[in-house]
XYZ file of C-alpha atoms in Angstrom:
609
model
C 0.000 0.000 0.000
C 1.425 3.143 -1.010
C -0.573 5.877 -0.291
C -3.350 6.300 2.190
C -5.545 9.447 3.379
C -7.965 9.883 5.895
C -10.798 9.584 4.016
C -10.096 6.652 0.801
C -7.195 4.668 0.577
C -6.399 4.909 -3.492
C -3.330 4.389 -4.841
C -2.387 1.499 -7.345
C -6.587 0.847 -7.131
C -7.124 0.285 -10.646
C -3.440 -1.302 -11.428
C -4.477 -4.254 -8.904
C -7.411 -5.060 -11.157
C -5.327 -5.092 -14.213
C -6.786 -1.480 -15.680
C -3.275 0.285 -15.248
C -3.963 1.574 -18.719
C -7.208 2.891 -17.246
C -6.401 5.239 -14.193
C -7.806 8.576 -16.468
C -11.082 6.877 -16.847
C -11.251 5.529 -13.329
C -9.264 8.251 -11.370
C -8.219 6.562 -8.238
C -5.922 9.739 -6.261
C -6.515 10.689 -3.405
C -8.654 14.076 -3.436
C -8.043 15.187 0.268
C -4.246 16.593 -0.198
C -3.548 15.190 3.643
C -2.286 11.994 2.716
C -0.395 9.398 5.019
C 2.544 6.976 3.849
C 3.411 3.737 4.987
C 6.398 4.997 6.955
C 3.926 6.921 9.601
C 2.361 3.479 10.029
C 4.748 3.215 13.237
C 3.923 5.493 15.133
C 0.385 4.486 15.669
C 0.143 0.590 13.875
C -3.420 0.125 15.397
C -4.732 3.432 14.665
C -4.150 3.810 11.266
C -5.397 0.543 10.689
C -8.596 1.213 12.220
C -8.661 4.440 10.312
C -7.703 2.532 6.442
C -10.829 -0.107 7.504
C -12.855 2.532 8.302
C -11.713 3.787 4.543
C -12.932 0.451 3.401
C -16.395 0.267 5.264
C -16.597 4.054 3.697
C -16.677 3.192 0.447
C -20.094 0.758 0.473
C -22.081 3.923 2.550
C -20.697 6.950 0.460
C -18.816 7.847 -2.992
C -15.148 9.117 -2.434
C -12.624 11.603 -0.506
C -15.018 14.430 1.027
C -17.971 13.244 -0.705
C -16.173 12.973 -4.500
C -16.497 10.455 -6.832
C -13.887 7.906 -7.475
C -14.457 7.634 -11.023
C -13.569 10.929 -13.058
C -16.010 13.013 -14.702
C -18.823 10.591 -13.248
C -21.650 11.142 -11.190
C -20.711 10.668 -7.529
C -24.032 9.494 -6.215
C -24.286 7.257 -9.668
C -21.288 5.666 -7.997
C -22.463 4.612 -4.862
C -22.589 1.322 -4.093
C -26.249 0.954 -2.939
C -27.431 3.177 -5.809
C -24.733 1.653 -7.991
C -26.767 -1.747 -7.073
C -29.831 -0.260 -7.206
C -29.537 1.152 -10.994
C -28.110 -2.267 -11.874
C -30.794 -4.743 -10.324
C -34.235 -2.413 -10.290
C -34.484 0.013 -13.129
C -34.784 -2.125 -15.944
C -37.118 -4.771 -14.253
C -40.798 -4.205 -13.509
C -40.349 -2.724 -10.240
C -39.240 0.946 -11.348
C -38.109 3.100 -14.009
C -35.870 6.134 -14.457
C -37.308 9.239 -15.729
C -34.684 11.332 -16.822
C -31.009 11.307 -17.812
C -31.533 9.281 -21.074
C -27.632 10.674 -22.002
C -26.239 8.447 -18.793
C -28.799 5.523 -18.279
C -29.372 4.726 -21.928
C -31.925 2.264 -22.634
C -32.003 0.428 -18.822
C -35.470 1.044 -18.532
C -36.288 -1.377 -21.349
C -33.682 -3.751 -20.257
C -31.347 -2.764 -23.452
C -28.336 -0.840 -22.890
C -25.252 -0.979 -25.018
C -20.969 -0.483 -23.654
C -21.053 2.872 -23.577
C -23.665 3.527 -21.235
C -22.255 5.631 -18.325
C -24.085 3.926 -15.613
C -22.750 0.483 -16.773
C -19.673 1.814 -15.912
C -20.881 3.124 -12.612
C -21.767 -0.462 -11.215
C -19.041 -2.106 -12.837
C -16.114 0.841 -11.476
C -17.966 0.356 -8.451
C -17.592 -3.372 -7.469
C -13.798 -3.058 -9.052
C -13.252 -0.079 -6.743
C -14.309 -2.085 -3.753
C -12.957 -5.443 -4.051
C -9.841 -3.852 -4.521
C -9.240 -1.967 -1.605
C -10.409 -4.990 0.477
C -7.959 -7.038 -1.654
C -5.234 -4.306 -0.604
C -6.273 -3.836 3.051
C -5.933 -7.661 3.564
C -2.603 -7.799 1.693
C -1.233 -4.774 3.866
C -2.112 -6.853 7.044
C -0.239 -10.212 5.662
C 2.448 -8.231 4.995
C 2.555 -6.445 8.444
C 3.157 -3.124 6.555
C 1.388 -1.770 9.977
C 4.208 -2.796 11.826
C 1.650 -4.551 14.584
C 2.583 -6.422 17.698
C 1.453 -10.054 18.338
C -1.990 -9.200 20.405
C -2.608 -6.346 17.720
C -2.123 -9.531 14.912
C -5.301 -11.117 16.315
C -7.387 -7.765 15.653
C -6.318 -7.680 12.360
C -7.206 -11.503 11.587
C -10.566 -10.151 11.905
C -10.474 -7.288 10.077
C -9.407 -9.203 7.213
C -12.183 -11.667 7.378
C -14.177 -8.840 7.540
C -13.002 -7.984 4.273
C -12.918 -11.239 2.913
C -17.094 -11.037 3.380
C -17.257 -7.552 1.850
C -15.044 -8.506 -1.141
C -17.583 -11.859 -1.611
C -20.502 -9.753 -1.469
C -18.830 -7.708 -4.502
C -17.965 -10.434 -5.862
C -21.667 -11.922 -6.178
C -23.142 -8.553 -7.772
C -20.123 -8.624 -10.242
C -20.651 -12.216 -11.467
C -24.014 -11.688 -11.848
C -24.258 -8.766 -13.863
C -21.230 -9.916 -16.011
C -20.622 -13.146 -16.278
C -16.913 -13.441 -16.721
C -14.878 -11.321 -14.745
C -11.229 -10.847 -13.637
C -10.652 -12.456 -10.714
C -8.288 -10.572 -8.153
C -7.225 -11.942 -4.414
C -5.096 -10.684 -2.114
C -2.670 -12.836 -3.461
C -2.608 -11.015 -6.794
C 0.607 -8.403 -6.983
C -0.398 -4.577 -7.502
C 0.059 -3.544 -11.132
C -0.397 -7.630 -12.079
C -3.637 -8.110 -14.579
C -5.583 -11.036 -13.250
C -6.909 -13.460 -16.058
C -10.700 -12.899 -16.739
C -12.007 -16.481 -15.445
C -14.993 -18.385 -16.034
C -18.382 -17.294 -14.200
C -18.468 -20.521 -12.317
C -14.415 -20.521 -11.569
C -15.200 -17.371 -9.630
C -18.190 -18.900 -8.194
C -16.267 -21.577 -6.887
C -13.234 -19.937 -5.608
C -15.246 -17.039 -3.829
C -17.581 -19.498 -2.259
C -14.592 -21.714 -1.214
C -13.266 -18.719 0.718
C -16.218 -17.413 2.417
C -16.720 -21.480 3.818
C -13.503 -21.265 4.817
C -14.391 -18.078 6.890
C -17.740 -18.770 8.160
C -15.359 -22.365 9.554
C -13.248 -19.586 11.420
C -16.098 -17.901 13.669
C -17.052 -18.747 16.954
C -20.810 -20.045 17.272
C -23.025 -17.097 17.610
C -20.017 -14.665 17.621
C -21.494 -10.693 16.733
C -20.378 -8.343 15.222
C -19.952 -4.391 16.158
C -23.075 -2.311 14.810
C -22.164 -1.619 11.417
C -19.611 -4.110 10.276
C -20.009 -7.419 9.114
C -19.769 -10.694 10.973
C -20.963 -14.652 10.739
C -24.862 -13.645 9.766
C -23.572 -11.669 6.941
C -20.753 -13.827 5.660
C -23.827 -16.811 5.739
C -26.190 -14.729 4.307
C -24.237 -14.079 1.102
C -23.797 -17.735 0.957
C -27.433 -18.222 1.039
C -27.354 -15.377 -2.195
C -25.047 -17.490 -4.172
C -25.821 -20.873 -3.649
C -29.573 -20.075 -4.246
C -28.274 -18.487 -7.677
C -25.939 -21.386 -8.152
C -27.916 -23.090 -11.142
C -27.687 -19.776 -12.710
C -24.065 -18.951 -12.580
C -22.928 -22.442 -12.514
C -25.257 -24.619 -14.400
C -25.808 -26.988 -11.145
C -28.187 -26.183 -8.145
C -27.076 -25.793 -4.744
C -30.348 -25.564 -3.216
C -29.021 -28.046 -0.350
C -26.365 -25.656 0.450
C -28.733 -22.776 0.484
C -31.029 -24.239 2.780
C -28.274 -25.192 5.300
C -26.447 -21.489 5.704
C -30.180 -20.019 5.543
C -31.063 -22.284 8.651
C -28.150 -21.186 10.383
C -29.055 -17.377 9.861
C -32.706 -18.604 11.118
C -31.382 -20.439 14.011
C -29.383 -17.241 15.306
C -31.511 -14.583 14.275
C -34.794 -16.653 14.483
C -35.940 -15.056 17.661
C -37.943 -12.128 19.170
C -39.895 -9.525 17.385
C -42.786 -10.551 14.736
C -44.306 -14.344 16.061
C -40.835 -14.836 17.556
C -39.558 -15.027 14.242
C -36.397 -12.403 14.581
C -38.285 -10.116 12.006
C -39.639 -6.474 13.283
C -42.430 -6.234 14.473
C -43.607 -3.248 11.640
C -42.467 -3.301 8.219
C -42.129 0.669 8.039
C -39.356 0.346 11.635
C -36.934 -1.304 8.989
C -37.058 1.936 6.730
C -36.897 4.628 8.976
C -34.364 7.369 10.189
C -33.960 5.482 13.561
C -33.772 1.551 11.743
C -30.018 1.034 12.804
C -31.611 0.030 16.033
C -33.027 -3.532 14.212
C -29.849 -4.344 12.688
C -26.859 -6.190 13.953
C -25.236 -4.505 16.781
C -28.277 -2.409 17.302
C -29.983 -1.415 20.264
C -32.924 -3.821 19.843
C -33.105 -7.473 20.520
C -34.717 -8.306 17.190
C -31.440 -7.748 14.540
C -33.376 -7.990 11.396
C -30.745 -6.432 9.423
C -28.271 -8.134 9.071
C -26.250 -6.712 6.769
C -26.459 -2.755 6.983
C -24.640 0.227 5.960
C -25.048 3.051 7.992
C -26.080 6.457 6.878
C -26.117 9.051 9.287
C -27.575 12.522 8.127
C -24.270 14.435 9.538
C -21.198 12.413 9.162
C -22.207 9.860 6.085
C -23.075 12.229 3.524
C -24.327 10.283 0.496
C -27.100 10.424 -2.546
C -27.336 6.768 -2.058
C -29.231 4.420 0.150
C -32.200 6.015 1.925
C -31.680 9.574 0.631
C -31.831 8.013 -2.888
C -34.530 5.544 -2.406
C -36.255 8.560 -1.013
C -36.065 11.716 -2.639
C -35.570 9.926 -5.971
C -39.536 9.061 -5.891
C -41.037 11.868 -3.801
C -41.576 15.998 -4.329
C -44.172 18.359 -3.837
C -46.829 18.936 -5.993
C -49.994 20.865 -5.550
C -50.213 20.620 -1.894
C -50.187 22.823 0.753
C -50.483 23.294 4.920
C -54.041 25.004 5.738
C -54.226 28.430 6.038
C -56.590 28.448 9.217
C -59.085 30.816 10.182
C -57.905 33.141 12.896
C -59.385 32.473 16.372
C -59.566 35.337 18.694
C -58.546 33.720 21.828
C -55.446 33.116 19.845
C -54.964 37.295 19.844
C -53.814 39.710 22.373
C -55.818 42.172 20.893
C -58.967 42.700 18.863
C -56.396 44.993 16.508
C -54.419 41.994 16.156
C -57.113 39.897 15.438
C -59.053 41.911 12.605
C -55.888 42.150 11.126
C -55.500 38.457 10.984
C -59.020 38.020 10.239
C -58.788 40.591 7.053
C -55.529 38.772 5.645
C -57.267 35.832 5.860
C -60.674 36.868 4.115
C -58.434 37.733 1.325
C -56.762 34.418 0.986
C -60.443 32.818 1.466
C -61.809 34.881 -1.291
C -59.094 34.689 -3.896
C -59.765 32.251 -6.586
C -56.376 31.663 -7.071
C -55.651 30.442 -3.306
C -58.962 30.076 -1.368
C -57.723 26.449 -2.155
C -55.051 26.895 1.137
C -58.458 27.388 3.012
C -59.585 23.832 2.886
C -58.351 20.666 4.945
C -58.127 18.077 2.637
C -55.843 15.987 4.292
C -54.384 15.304 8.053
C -51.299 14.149 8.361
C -48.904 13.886 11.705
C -51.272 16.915 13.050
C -50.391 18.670 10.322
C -53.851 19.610 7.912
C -53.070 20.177 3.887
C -54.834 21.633 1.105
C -54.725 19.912 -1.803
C -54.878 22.150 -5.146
C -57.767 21.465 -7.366
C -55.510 22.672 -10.549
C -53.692 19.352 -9.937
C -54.474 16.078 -10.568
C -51.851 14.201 -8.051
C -51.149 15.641 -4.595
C -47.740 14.713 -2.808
C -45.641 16.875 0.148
C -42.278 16.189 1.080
C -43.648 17.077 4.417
C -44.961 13.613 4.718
C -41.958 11.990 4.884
C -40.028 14.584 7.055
C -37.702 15.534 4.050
C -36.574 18.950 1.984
C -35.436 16.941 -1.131
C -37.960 15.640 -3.921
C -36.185 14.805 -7.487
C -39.063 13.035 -9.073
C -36.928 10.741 -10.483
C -38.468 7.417 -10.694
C -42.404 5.444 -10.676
C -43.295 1.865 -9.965
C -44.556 0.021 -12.995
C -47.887 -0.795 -13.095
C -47.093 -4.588 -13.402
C -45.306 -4.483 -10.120
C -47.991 -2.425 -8.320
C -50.837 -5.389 -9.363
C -48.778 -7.644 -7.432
C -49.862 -6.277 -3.801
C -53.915 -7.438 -3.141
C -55.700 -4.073 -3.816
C -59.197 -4.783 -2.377
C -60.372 -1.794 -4.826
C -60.670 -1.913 -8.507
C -58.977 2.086 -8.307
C -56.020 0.173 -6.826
C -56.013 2.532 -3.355
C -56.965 0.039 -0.764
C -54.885 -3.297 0.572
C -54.321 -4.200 4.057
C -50.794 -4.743 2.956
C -48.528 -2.482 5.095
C -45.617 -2.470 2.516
C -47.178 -0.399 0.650
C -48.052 2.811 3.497
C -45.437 5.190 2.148
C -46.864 5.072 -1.534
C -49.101 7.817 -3.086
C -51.497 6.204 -5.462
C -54.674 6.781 -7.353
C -56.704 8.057 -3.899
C -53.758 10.744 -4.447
C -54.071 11.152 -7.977
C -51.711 9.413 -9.474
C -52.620 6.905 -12.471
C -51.223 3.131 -12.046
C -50.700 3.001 -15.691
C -47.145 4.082 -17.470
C -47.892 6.117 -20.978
C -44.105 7.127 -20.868
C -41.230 6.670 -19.079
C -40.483 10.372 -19.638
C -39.993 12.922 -16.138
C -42.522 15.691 -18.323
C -45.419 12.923 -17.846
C -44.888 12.430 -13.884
C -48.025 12.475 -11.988
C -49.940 10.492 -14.899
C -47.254 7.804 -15.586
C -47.037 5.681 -12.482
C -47.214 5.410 -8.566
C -44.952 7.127 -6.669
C -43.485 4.043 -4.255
C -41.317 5.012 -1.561
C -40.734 2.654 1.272
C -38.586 4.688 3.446
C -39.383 7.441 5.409
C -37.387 10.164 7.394
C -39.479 10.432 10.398
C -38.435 8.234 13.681
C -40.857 5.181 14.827
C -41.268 4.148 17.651
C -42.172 0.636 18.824
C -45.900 0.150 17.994
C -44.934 1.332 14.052
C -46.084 5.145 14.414
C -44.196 8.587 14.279
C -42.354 8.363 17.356
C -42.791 13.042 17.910
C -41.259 12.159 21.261
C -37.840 11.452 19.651
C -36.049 14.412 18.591
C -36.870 14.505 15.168
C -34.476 14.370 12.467
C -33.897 17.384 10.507
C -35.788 17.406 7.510
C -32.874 19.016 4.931
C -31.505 17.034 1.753
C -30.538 14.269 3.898
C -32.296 11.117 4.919
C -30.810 9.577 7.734
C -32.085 6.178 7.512
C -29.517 2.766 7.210
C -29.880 0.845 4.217
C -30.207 -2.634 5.231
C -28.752 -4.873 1.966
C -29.794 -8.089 3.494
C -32.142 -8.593 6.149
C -33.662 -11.626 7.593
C -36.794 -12.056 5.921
C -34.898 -12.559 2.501
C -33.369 -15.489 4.524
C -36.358 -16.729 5.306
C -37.752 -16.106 1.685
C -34.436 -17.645 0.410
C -35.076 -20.802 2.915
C -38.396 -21.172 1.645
C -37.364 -21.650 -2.249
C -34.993 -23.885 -1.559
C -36.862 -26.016 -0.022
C -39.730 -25.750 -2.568
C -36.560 -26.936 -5.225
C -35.854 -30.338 -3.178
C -32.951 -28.369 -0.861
C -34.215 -29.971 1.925
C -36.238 -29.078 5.494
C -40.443 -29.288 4.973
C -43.370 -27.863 3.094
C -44.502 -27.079 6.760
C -41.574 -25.214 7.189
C -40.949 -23.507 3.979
C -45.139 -22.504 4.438
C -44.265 -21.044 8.126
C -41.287 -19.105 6.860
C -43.513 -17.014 4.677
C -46.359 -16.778 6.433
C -43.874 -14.979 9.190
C -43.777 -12.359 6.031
C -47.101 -11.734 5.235
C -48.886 -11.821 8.543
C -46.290 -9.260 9.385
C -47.539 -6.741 6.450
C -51.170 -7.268 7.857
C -51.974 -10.147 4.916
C -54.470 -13.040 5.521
C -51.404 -16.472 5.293
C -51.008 -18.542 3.082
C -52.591 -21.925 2.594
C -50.223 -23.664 0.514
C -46.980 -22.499 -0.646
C -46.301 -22.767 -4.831
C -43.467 -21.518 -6.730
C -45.583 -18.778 -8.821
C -46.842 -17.700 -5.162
C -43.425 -18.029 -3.144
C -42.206 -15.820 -6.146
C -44.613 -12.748 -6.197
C -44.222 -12.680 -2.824
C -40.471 -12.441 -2.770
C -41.414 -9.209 -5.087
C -43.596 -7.575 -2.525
C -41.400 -8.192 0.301
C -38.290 -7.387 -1.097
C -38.630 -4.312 -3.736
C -36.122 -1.993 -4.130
C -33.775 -4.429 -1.972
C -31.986 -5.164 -5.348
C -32.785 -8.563 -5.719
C -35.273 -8.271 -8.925
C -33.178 -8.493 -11.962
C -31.346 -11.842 -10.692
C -34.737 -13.068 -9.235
C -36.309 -12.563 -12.518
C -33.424 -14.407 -14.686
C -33.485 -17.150 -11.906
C -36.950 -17.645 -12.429
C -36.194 -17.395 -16.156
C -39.179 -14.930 -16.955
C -35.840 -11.874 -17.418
C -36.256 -12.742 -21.303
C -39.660 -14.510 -22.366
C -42.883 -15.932 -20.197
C -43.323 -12.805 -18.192
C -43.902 -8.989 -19.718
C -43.860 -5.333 -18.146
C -44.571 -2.061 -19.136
C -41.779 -0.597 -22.167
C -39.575 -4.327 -21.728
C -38.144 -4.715 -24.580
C -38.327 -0.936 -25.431
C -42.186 -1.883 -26.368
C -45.050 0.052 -24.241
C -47.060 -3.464 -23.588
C -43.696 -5.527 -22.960
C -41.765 -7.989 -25.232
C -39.300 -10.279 -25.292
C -35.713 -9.126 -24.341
C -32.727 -11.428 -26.146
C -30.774 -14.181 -23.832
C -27.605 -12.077 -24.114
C -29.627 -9.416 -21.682
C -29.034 -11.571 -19.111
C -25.674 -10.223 -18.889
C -24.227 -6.824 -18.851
C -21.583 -5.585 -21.021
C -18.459 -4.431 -19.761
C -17.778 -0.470 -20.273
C -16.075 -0.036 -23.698
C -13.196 1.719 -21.838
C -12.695 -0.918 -19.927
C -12.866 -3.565 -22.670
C -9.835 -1.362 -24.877
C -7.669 -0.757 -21.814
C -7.688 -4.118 -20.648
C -7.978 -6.495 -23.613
C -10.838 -8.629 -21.672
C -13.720 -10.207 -23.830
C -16.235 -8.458 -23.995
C -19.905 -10.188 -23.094
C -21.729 -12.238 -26.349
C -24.134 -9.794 -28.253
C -22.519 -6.673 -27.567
């Protein structure tokens, strides 16, 4: 390790991965000019090694040095890895769309997007730019560059399997969305250029290597809130194996089951049923969530993987900011203006006064609107304007930042059990946050175009900034958080009930445990949104319901292809670039790598692009 600041450890980034040719496209150097060397490793081994892991953790809850973006001339919260993920896995399924920016997300929306597609590069710079620093914190420990003593050596033992589980969970996002990849270790020199391997070499060796960690934790050994421990290194076992078929050509259901049991086993207890799950959907998504995860202050750890995002000190345009303010704004809505009341009035002078602004507001065409209550929400009573067809505040969900950005697909929304033919009504909780037709906003999608918003889709955000408290309602005797640009809200990347979800398909696919228990497992899910259970379990059933649970949790593109319904036997809104859906080719199911990338490395490049 050559160079290291205080905020992203950089140098020699994209040389490890074989892209030394590449370092203008993906500018690695540092951007905060207070940088450290090795040779000030002695006087403080421990310290700076905290501080360079701390680097590493940074890079999966924010975008670069002082908020900048590791990749030159790119969009820092593009790069993020959450939103990285997010773009990779959600926008071109049925689940959501993008509705601007045509010049950097190319055709995702209809599943069709060609090499030179900035965003392609985003995820794929992304996943490069984090297995490599965990490949080059692991190698600086193995090489006791930190100078560390013998009881400091055990520390860092875990530090590196803590990196050994961050690289793997790369590792699965980057074989999925391409296939073929180069394959780097921390046993790979800097400046080397590791040989692009076969989708299921990777496979194997990555797997073989988080086994081999899981094998070195004690039983029921925790991690520190925020990093990652046994659950998570398990969980992304569960995430492969349950893939397997798919990136190997053999199914590994039996595996699957047995790492997802584990995770149950732990995790299993408390909260919803005494199932480990919370007991309210909407506490998972909220600006005071980190309590449910790992290391949390609540029994019931339903996160199990999370990356925190604290308003203050994690500034980021990923996680729950994005998955936020990229669906919400304000539009035609507005806080009642009240009638004055004179016991509210020191004086009758005052009062008249009030009382005469007010008549004028009340009998203005334009904004006797503001008069009416329309709408309570929090204690708070809105107007809604009858020039506008849909009616949404930011107010709602305690945030200053609406971009408008994306809409659910109609599809997707017909997937929840709407007891209205208007789509409005369901007893399903997971769907509280969303503003829908009883709002104004039409199911269908026209156009995936920003200048149609309001009449092209549901707005469906699933996070909110507001605290809740422990019966699943705005907890107003927390200090609230602030409502400014950002939401303060983890993002949880794996939680529990995917385990459970996960559990449940593979025993449906002959990976052992019961019907009984793969029927339980879901019902856990659905009783907690307020649905009436299951009575049998199915595939087609099991499947939808891994949809509702799970939506914008990237897991939809790699569901879909697992399912095989990514290319033919299942349509959306505008797949296939077609407003009614149609068939996408088989070399879809893989993404291409970013022309760049392709010329400065000499790798082959993905069949059909």
């Amino acid at each position: 390790m050559k160079s290291i600041n205080k905020i992203f450890i950089a140098t020699a980034v994209a040389a490890s991965m074989g892209l030394g040719a590449c370092t203008d496209d993906l500018n690695q150097m540092p951007t905060d000019p207070s940088t450290i060397t090795a040779s000030d490793f002695s006087k403080d081994p421990e310290g700076y090694m905290n501080r360079v892991l701390a680097d590493v953790y940074l890079q999966f809850a924010t975008y670069g040095a002082n908020g900048d973006t590791p990749v030159k001339d790119f969009d820092g919260g593009m790069a993020a890895f959450q939103r990285a993920m997010f773009i990779a896995e959600e926008i071109p399924t049925d689940e959501a769309c993008w509705l601007w920016d045509p010049d950097k997300y190319g055709n995702l929306n209809y599943g069709l997007v060609t090499s030179d597609v900035s965003a392609v590069l985003g995820f794929y710079s992304r996943l490069m730019i984090n297995i490599t620093l965990c490949n080059d914190f692991i190698q600086t420990v193995e090489s006791n560059a930190f100078g560390l003593n013998d009881a400091q050596k055990a520390m860092a033992q875990d530090y590196v399997r803590q990196c050994k589980i961050l690289r793997a969970g790369c590792y699965f996002y980057y074989i999925n969305f391409f296939g073929d990849v180069p394959y780097a270790d921390e046993t790979t020199p800097i400046g080397a250029t590791p040989a692009q391997l076969p989708r299921a070499e990777v496979f194997n060796l990555v797997t073989a290597d988080l086994e081999k960690v899981v094998a070195e934790f004690e039983p029921n050994q925790k991690p520190h809130y925020g990093f990652v421990g046994l659950d998570v290194a398990e969980s992304i076992l569960v995430k492969f194996y349950l893939n397997a078929e798919v990136f190997t050509g053999t199914p590994m259901y039996d595996k699957c089951y047995a790492h997802a049991k584990n995770v149950i086993d732990r995790l299993g207890h408390g909260g919803h049923q005494d199932s480990g799950l919370a007991d309210y959907y909407i506490q998972l998504f909220s600006a005071n969530n980190k309590q449910y995860a790992i290391g949390g202050a609540n029994a019931v750890n339903e996160i199990i993987w999370t990356i925190p995002q604290d308003r203050v000190e994690l500034t980021s345009y990923s996680g729950a900011a994005f998955l936020l303010s990229g669906w919400v704004g304000t539009n035609g809505v507005s806080t009642t203006v009240k009638a004055p009341v004179r016991e509210d009035y020191d004086s009758q002078e005052a009062f008249d006064k009030a009382k005469e602004e007010y008549n004028k507001v009340a009998n203005d065409p334009e904004k006797s609107w503001t008069c009416n209550s329309d709408y309570t929400f929090n204690g708070v009573e809105y107007a809604f304007d009858p020039k506008e067809k849909a009616h949404i505040a930011m107010n709602w969900y305690n945030i200053n930042d609406g971009w408008k950005c994306m809409v659910a697909r109609e599809s997707f929304v017909k997937k929840f059990e709407w007891t209205d033919p208007d789509m409005s009504v369901t007893k399903d909780t997971r769907v509280a946050l969303w503003r829908t037709s009883k709002d104004g906003f039409t199911s269908s999608n026209p156009n995936l175009s920003g200048s149609g918003w309001g009449a092209n889709g549901y707005l469906a955000p699933k996070f909110t900034n507001f605290a809740i408290d422990a019966n699943g309602e705005i907890d107003n005797l927390l200090s609230p958080p602030a409502s400014d640009k950002q939401a303060c809200g983890d993002y949880g990347v794996i939680r529990l009930a995917e385990i459970y979800l996960s559990a449940a398909e593979a025993i449906m696919q002959g990976g052992g445990g019961s019907q009984a228990e793969a029927l339980k497992y879901v019902n856990f899910i659905r009783t907690r949104a307020g649905v009436d259970p299951f009575t049998t379990l199915t595939i087609d059933n099991l499947r939808d319901e891994r949809c509702r649970e799970l939506y914008q949790e990237c897991t939809r593109r790699t569901d879909l292809i697992r399912y095989n319904q990514w290319c033919y036997g299942y349509t959306w809104e505008w797949k296939g670039g077609s407003e009614l859906g149609r068939d996408l080719p088989e070399y879809t199911k893989l993404y291409p790598y970013p022309s760049n990338i392709i010329t400065a490395s000499g790798y082959k490049q993905n069949p059909g692009y």
